[in-house]
Amino acid sequence: MRQYPQLEFDLALLRSNADAVISRCRGMGIRVCGVIKGVDGLPEAARVLRAAGAAELGTSRLEQVAKCRAAGVPGPWLLIRIPGLTELPDVVALCETSLQSEWPTLLALEEECLRQNKTHRVIVMTDLGDLREGFWDKDELVDVCERVERELPHVQLAGIGVNLTCYGSTKPTPEKMNELVGLARQVEQRIGRKLEIVSGGATSSFTLVHWGTMPAGVNHLRIGEAILLGKDLQVDWGIRDMDYLRMDALTLRAEVVEVKDKPTYPIGEFAIDAFGRKPVYEDRGIRRRAILALGRADVGELESLIPREPGLTVIGGSSDHCIVDVEDCPRRLQVGDIVEFSLCYSHMLYATARSDMRIIFKNQSAQEE
Ligand SMILES: *Cc1c(COP(=O)(O)O)cnc(C)c1O
């Protein structure tokens, strides 16, 4: 097996992020579903989130639930991607709870529960403007919740939820959250009991916990990125006083396989690159550059990798090559040297999911309570 590229996961830093997020949520009466889809459901990460007090674990992929259960990670499990009809046998077998937005699916879920002689909990999703999953028609949502309550004995209505800032870039605001809470109250009136869960969204909704503006009534968030990476809100949203979240729990290491002085402008007639694109090249004369044994097959987009090596910039690459400009590096890089990067969410998603990626764990004891 190849040694590089290599991913190091510092579980103590992951634990620190999980503690920070979960304790702040707990202070506002909010339970956290720890979402592990960003790291391919790594059981080590899942264990850390549970040890830190995540009330349940969530992912969009049933294979990850199966993997974690086989590894003995304690649930309960929430499926956070609305399931297809073909997935329902595994949903009922593997997960305690799932997100739902279609009556036909809920009906089929009842049948599957009967078949397996089990009950299953659902969170019915509303769409408050992000335009991904969820009922757009709010009356329809209330009607469907009532029908689940009255007509589906094996499907338990645990609550309602919303997702924001995923397809649309709709921002969670106190107004949006109040809309959700209002809708929950409507459902409660109709069914004559309180809902257990009012699920206000993902990492982007954690901003309201951070700022202390989360309306009462929202009691559940499904959080992945803020815990795994901690970067979106601090870097992309520019929130400055969130430095209690560490952004360096994951380190990508790659090996230098070529170092040469070369022109910066390709020579000859131009066609297209390996991925069918027509890149624009800037002629900066002859510069020292290196090739890393790392490619788009490992991490997706290379240009957005975040180098930790001073002076190094990623200038491009292909499936299995990453070309970096090292002219300005104080360290004189040579073949065989190892360089490090921090990751964005998409890099983390792709890199952890590759079967040939070597993943090493630091501070394994962070998995214990
Ligand atoms: C991915 C996802 C989450 C977690 O999102 P993060 O931004 O990683 O916190 C929560 N809920 C749903 C429905 C998701 O698809």
PDB file of C-alpha atoms in Angstrom, residues 42-218:
ATOM      1  CA  LEU A  42     -14.932   7.068   9.893  1.00  0.00           C
ATOM      2  CA  PRO A  43     -15.743   5.056  13.027  1.00  0.00           C
ATOM      3  CA  GLU A  44     -12.916   6.777  14.952  1.00  0.00           C
ATOM      4  CA  ALA A  45     -14.460  10.183  14.284  1.00  0.00           C
ATOM      5  CA  ALA A  46     -17.941   8.900  15.052  1.00  0.00           C
ATOM      6  CA  ARG A  47     -16.748   7.584  18.409  1.00  0.00           C
ATOM      7  CA  VAL A  48     -15.214  10.942  19.289  1.00  0.00           C
ATOM      8  CA  LEU A  49     -18.483  12.755  18.575  1.00  0.00           C
ATOM      9  CA  ARG A  50     -20.469  10.340  20.716  1.00  0.00           C
ATOM     10  CA  ALA A  51     -17.901  10.547  23.505  1.00  0.00           C
ATOM     11  CA  ALA A  52     -18.193  14.342  23.380  1.00  0.00           C
ATOM     12  CA  GLY A  53     -21.926  14.110  23.974  1.00  0.00           C
ATOM     13  CA  ALA A  54     -23.533  14.111  20.546  1.00  0.00           C
ATOM     14  CA  ALA A  55     -27.065  12.845  21.194  1.00  0.00           C
ATOM     15  CA  GLU A  56     -27.011  10.826  17.998  1.00  0.00           C
ATOM     16  CA  LEU A  57     -24.958  10.347  14.842  1.00  0.00           C
ATOM     17  CA  GLY A  58     -26.063  11.304  11.372  1.00  0.00           C
ATOM     18  CA  THR A  59     -25.035  10.617   7.821  1.00  0.00           C
ATOM     19  CA  SER A  60     -26.478  10.618   4.345  1.00  0.00           C
ATOM     20  CA  ARG A  61     -25.119   7.154   3.501  1.00  0.00           C
ATOM     21  CA  LEU A  62     -26.437   3.890   4.844  1.00  0.00           C
ATOM     22  CA  GLU A  63     -23.123   2.155   4.065  1.00  0.00           C
ATOM     23  CA  GLN A  64     -21.459   4.421   6.631  1.00  0.00           C
ATOM     24  CA  VAL A  65     -24.036   3.521   9.249  1.00  0.00           C
ATOM     25  CA  ALA A  66     -23.455  -0.175   8.547  1.00  0.00           C
ATOM     26  CA  LYS A  67     -19.680   0.325   8.783  1.00  0.00           C
ATOM     27  CA  CYS A  68     -19.907   2.142  12.115  1.00  0.00           C
ATOM     28  CA  ARG A  69     -22.370  -0.341  13.575  1.00  0.00           C
ATOM     29  CA  ALA A  70     -20.059  -3.188  12.561  1.00  0.00           C
ATOM     30  CA  ALA A  71     -17.234  -1.325  14.307  1.00  0.00           C
ATOM     31  CA  GLY A  72     -19.328  -1.111  17.457  1.00  0.00           C
ATOM     32  CA  VAL A  73     -19.893   2.659  17.440  1.00  0.00           C
ATOM     33  CA  PRO A  74     -22.837   3.439  19.706  1.00  0.00           C
ATOM     34  CA  GLY A  75     -25.814   5.084  17.897  1.00  0.00           C
ATOM     35  CA  PRO A  76     -28.612   6.079  17.693  1.00  0.00           C
ATOM     36  CA  TRP A  77     -28.516   6.880  13.974  1.00  0.00           C
ATOM     37  CA  LEU A  78     -30.250   9.581  11.983  1.00  0.00           C
ATOM     38  CA  LEU A  79     -30.362   9.290   8.199  1.00  0.00           C
ATOM     39  CA  ILE A  80     -30.037  12.897   7.018  1.00  0.00           C
ATOM     40  CA  ARG A  81     -30.708  12.350   3.339  1.00  0.00           C
ATOM     41  CA  ILE A  82     -34.349  11.664   2.538  1.00  0.00           C
ATOM     42  CA  PRO A  83     -34.280   7.982   1.503  1.00  0.00           C
ATOM     43  CA  GLY A  84     -35.319   6.368  -1.753  1.00  0.00           C
ATOM     44  CA  LEU A  85     -37.944   3.635  -1.762  1.00  0.00           C
ATOM     45  CA  THR A  86     -35.270   1.054  -2.565  1.00  0.00           C
ATOM     46  CA  GLU A  87     -33.341   2.043   0.555  1.00  0.00           C
ATOM     47  CA  LEU A  88     -36.173   1.594   3.045  1.00  0.00           C
ATOM     48  CA  PRO A  89     -35.287  -1.966   4.137  1.00  0.00           C
ATOM     49  CA  ASP A  90     -31.835  -0.735   5.200  1.00  0.00           C
ATOM     50  CA  VAL A  91     -33.224   2.486   6.671  1.00  0.00           C
ATOM     51  CA  VAL A  92     -35.480   0.514   9.006  1.00  0.00           C
ATOM     52  CA  ALA A  93     -32.803  -2.064   9.776  1.00  0.00           C
ATOM     53  CA  LEU A  94     -29.964   0.401  10.425  1.00  0.00           C
ATOM     54  CA  CYS A  95     -31.377   3.760  11.558  1.00  0.00           C
ATOM     55  CA  GLU A  96     -33.612   4.798  14.428  1.00  0.00           C
ATOM     56  CA  THR A  97     -34.672   8.025  12.717  1.00  0.00           C
ATOM     57  CA  SER A  98     -34.739   9.516   9.204  1.00  0.00           C
ATOM     58  CA  LEU A  99     -35.586  12.787   7.478  1.00  0.00           C
ATOM     59  CA  GLN A 100     -38.685  12.558   5.250  1.00  0.00           C
ATOM     60  CA  SER A 101     -40.505  14.767   2.788  1.00  0.00           C
ATOM     61  CA  GLU A 102     -42.801  12.514   0.742  1.00  0.00           C
ATOM     62  CA  TRP A 103     -46.059  10.833   1.746  1.00  0.00           C
ATOM     63  CA  PRO A 104     -45.514   7.868  -0.643  1.00  0.00           C
ATOM     64  CA  THR A 105     -42.191   7.185   1.055  1.00  0.00           C
ATOM     65  CA  LEU A 106     -43.738   7.445   4.525  1.00  0.00           C
ATOM     66  CA  LEU A 107     -46.445   4.989   3.485  1.00  0.00           C
ATOM     67  CA  ALA A 108     -43.852   2.543   2.138  1.00  0.00           C
ATOM     68  CA  LEU A 109     -41.854   3.044   5.339  1.00  0.00           C
ATOM     69  CA  GLU A 110     -44.852   1.886   7.386  1.00  0.00           C
ATOM     70  CA  GLU A 111     -45.063  -1.275   5.265  1.00  0.00           C
ATOM     71  CA  GLU A 112     -41.366  -1.945   5.680  1.00  0.00           C
ATOM     72  CA  CYS A 113     -41.619  -1.463   9.451  1.00  0.00           C
ATOM     73  CA  LEU A 114     -44.467  -3.977   9.521  1.00  0.00           C
ATOM     74  CA  ARG A 115     -42.354  -6.415   7.523  1.00  0.00           C
ATOM     75  CA  GLN A 116     -39.460  -6.080   9.977  1.00  0.00           C
ATOM     76  CA  ASN A 117     -41.725  -5.784  13.011  1.00  0.00           C
ATOM     77  CA  LYS A 118     -39.984  -2.559  14.039  1.00  0.00           C
ATOM     78  CA  THR A 119     -40.853   1.053  14.628  1.00  0.00           C
ATOM     79  CA  HIS A 120     -39.025   3.974  13.032  1.00  0.00           C
ATOM     80  CA  ARG A 121     -38.947   7.671  13.879  1.00  0.00           C
ATOM     81  CA  VAL A 122     -39.212  10.444  11.301  1.00  0.00           C
ATOM     82  CA  ILE A 123     -38.423  14.139  11.135  1.00  0.00           C
ATOM     83  CA  VAL A 124     -40.607  15.723   8.457  1.00  0.00           C
ATOM     84  CA  MET A 125     -38.760  18.419   6.540  1.00  0.00           C
ATOM     85  CA  THR A 126     -40.028  21.838   5.547  1.00  0.00           C
ATOM     86  CA  ASP A 127     -38.426  24.060   2.910  1.00  0.00           C
ATOM     87  CA  LEU A 128     -38.036  27.640   4.093  1.00  0.00           C
ATOM     88  CA  GLY A 129     -36.395  28.937   0.931  1.00  0.00           C
ATOM     89  CA  ASP A 130     -33.211  26.950   0.375  1.00  0.00           C
ATOM     90  CA  LEU A 131     -35.054  24.876  -2.241  1.00  0.00           C
ATOM     91  CA  ARG A 132     -33.559  21.492  -1.543  1.00  0.00           C
ATOM     92  CA  GLU A 133     -35.621  18.904   0.377  1.00  0.00           C
ATOM     93  CA  GLY A 134     -38.819  19.538   2.294  1.00  0.00           C
ATOM     94  CA  PHE A 135     -42.459  20.513   1.930  1.00  0.00           C
ATOM     95  CA  TRP A 136     -42.928  23.856   0.240  1.00  0.00           C
ATOM     96  CA  ASP A 137     -46.664  23.880   0.980  1.00  0.00           C
ATOM     97  CA  LYS A 138     -46.938  24.323   4.748  1.00  0.00           C
ATOM     98  CA  ASP A 139     -50.560  23.156   4.949  1.00  0.00           C
ATOM     99  CA  GLU A 140     -49.524  19.980   3.186  1.00  0.00           C
ATOM    100  CA  LEU A 141     -46.748  19.500   5.762  1.00  0.00           C
ATOM    101  CA  VAL A 142     -49.187  19.833   8.656  1.00  0.00           C
ATOM    102  CA  ASP A 143     -51.617  17.426   6.934  1.00  0.00           C
ATOM    103  CA  VAL A 144     -48.889  14.856   6.314  1.00  0.00           C
ATOM    104  CA  CYS A 145     -47.675  15.094   9.914  1.00  0.00           C
ATOM    105  CA  GLU A 146     -51.224  14.472  11.089  1.00  0.00           C
ATOM    106  CA  ARG A 147     -51.575  11.464   8.785  1.00  0.00           C
ATOM    107  CA  VAL A 148     -48.290   9.998  10.055  1.00  0.00           C
ATOM    108  CA  GLU A 149     -49.560  10.436  13.604  1.00  0.00           C
ATOM    109  CA  ARG A 150     -52.985   8.890  12.963  1.00  0.00           C
ATOM    110  CA  GLU A 151     -52.523   6.410  10.119  1.00  0.00           C
ATOM    111  CA  LEU A 152     -49.009   4.965  10.445  1.00  0.00           C
ATOM    112  CA  PRO A 153     -48.739   3.000  13.700  1.00  0.00           C
ATOM    113  CA  HIS A 154     -45.128   1.912  13.132  1.00  0.00           C
ATOM    114  CA  VAL A 155     -43.848   5.320  12.034  1.00  0.00           C
ATOM    115  CA  GLN A 156     -43.409   7.758  14.896  1.00  0.00           C
ATOM    116  CA  LEU A 157     -43.477  11.462  14.210  1.00  0.00           C
ATOM    117  CA  ALA A 158     -40.440  12.663  16.171  1.00  0.00           C
ATOM    118  CA  GLY A 159     -40.562  16.213  14.890  1.00  0.00           C
ATOM    119  CA  ILE A 160     -40.023  18.601  12.035  1.00  0.00           C
ATOM    120  CA  GLY A 161     -36.868  20.111  10.593  1.00  0.00           C
ATOM    121  CA  VAL A 162     -35.359  22.427   8.049  1.00  0.00           C
ATOM    122  CA  ASN A 163     -32.179  22.618   6.027  1.00  0.00           C
ATOM    123  CA  LEU A 164     -30.610  25.896   4.937  1.00  0.00           C
ATOM    124  CA  THR A 165     -27.508  27.154   3.116  1.00  0.00           C
ATOM    125  CA  CYS A 166     -27.091  24.043   0.974  1.00  0.00           C
ATOM    126  CA  TYR A 167     -28.578  24.471  -2.494  1.00  0.00           C
ATOM    127  CA  GLY A 168     -29.764  28.004  -2.107  1.00  0.00           C
ATOM    128  CA  SER A 169     -27.391  30.055  -0.036  1.00  0.00           C
ATOM    129  CA  THR A 170     -30.271  30.965   2.255  1.00  0.00           C
ATOM    130  CA  LYS A 171     -28.952  32.153   5.590  1.00  0.00           C
ATOM    131  CA  PRO A 172     -30.424  30.929   8.873  1.00  0.00           C
ATOM    132  CA  THR A 173     -31.915  33.891  10.716  1.00  0.00           C
ATOM    133  CA  PRO A 174     -33.995  34.201  13.896  1.00  0.00           C
ATOM    134  CA  GLU A 175     -36.959  34.920  11.573  1.00  0.00           C
ATOM    135  CA  LYS A 176     -36.481  31.645   9.649  1.00  0.00           C
ATOM    136  CA  MET A 177     -36.103  29.741  12.928  1.00  0.00           C
ATOM    137  CA  ASN A 178     -39.265  31.360  14.314  1.00  0.00           C
ATOM    138  CA  GLU A 179     -41.068  30.294  11.145  1.00  0.00           C
ATOM    139  CA  LEU A 180     -39.958  26.718  11.878  1.00  0.00           C
ATOM    140  CA  VAL A 181     -41.034  26.917  15.520  1.00  0.00           C
ATOM    141  CA  GLY A 182     -44.396  28.369  14.463  1.00  0.00           C
ATOM    142  CA  LEU A 183     -44.888  25.479  12.097  1.00  0.00           C
ATOM    143  CA  ALA A 184     -44.011  23.029  14.872  1.00  0.00           C
ATOM    144  CA  ARG A 185     -46.664  24.644  17.097  1.00  0.00           C
ATOM    145  CA  GLN A 186     -49.223  24.247  14.281  1.00  0.00           C
ATOM    146  CA  VAL A 187     -48.400  20.544  13.963  1.00  0.00           C
ATOM    147  CA  GLU A 188     -48.597  20.138  17.753  1.00  0.00           C
ATOM    148  CA  GLN A 189     -52.040  21.734  17.823  1.00  0.00           C
ATOM    149  CA  ARG A 190     -53.220  19.414  15.092  1.00  0.00           C
ATOM    150  CA  ILE A 191     -51.923  16.224  16.713  1.00  0.00           C
ATOM    151  CA  GLY A 192     -52.617  17.254  20.282  1.00  0.00           C
ATOM    152  CA  ARG A 193     -49.181  16.639  21.745  1.00  0.00           C
ATOM    153  CA  LYS A 194     -45.737  18.183  21.833  1.00  0.00           C
ATOM    154  CA  LEU A 195     -43.129  17.290  19.232  1.00  0.00           C
ATOM    155  CA  GLU A 196     -39.863  15.974  20.601  1.00  0.00           C
ATOM    156  CA  ILE A 197     -37.638  17.476  17.881  1.00  0.00           C
ATOM    157  CA  VAL A 198     -37.536  20.863  16.183  1.00  0.00           C
ATOM    158  CA  SER A 199     -34.415  20.567  14.037  1.00  0.00           C
ATOM    159  CA  GLY A 200     -33.060  23.944  12.940  1.00  0.00           C
ATOM    160  CA  GLY A 201     -30.400  22.958  10.430  1.00  0.00           C
ATOM    161  CA  ALA A 202     -26.687  22.353  10.093  1.00  0.00           C
ATOM    162  CA  THR A 203     -23.399  24.176  10.707  1.00  0.00           C
ATOM    163  CA  SER A 204     -24.761  27.410   9.263  1.00  0.00           C
ATOM    164  CA  SER A 205     -27.496  27.447  11.930  1.00  0.00           C
ATOM    165  CA  PHE A 206     -24.845  27.101  14.638  1.00  0.00           C
ATOM    166  CA  THR A 207     -24.126  30.803  13.994  1.00  0.00           C
ATOM    167  CA  LEU A 208     -27.310  31.637  15.912  1.00  0.00           C
ATOM    168  CA  VAL A 209     -26.075  29.601  18.873  1.00  0.00           C
ATOM    169  CA  HIS A 210     -22.715  31.383  18.670  1.00  0.00           C
ATOM    170  CA  TRP A 211     -24.375  34.805  18.594  1.00  0.00           C
ATOM    171  CA  GLY A 212     -26.973  33.846  21.206  1.00  0.00           C
ATOM    172  CA  THR A 213     -29.849  34.692  18.862  1.00  0.00           C
ATOM    173  CA  MET A 214     -31.342  31.228  18.417  1.00  0.00           C
ATOM    174  CA  PRO A 215     -35.053  31.478  19.237  1.00  0.00           C
ATOM    175  CA  ALA A 216     -36.398  29.242  21.989  1.00  0.00           C
ATOM    176  CA  GLY A 217     -38.177  26.213  20.573  1.00  0.00           C
ATOM    177  CA  VAL A 218     -35.399  25.008  18.282  1.00  0.00           C
TER     178      VAL A 218
END
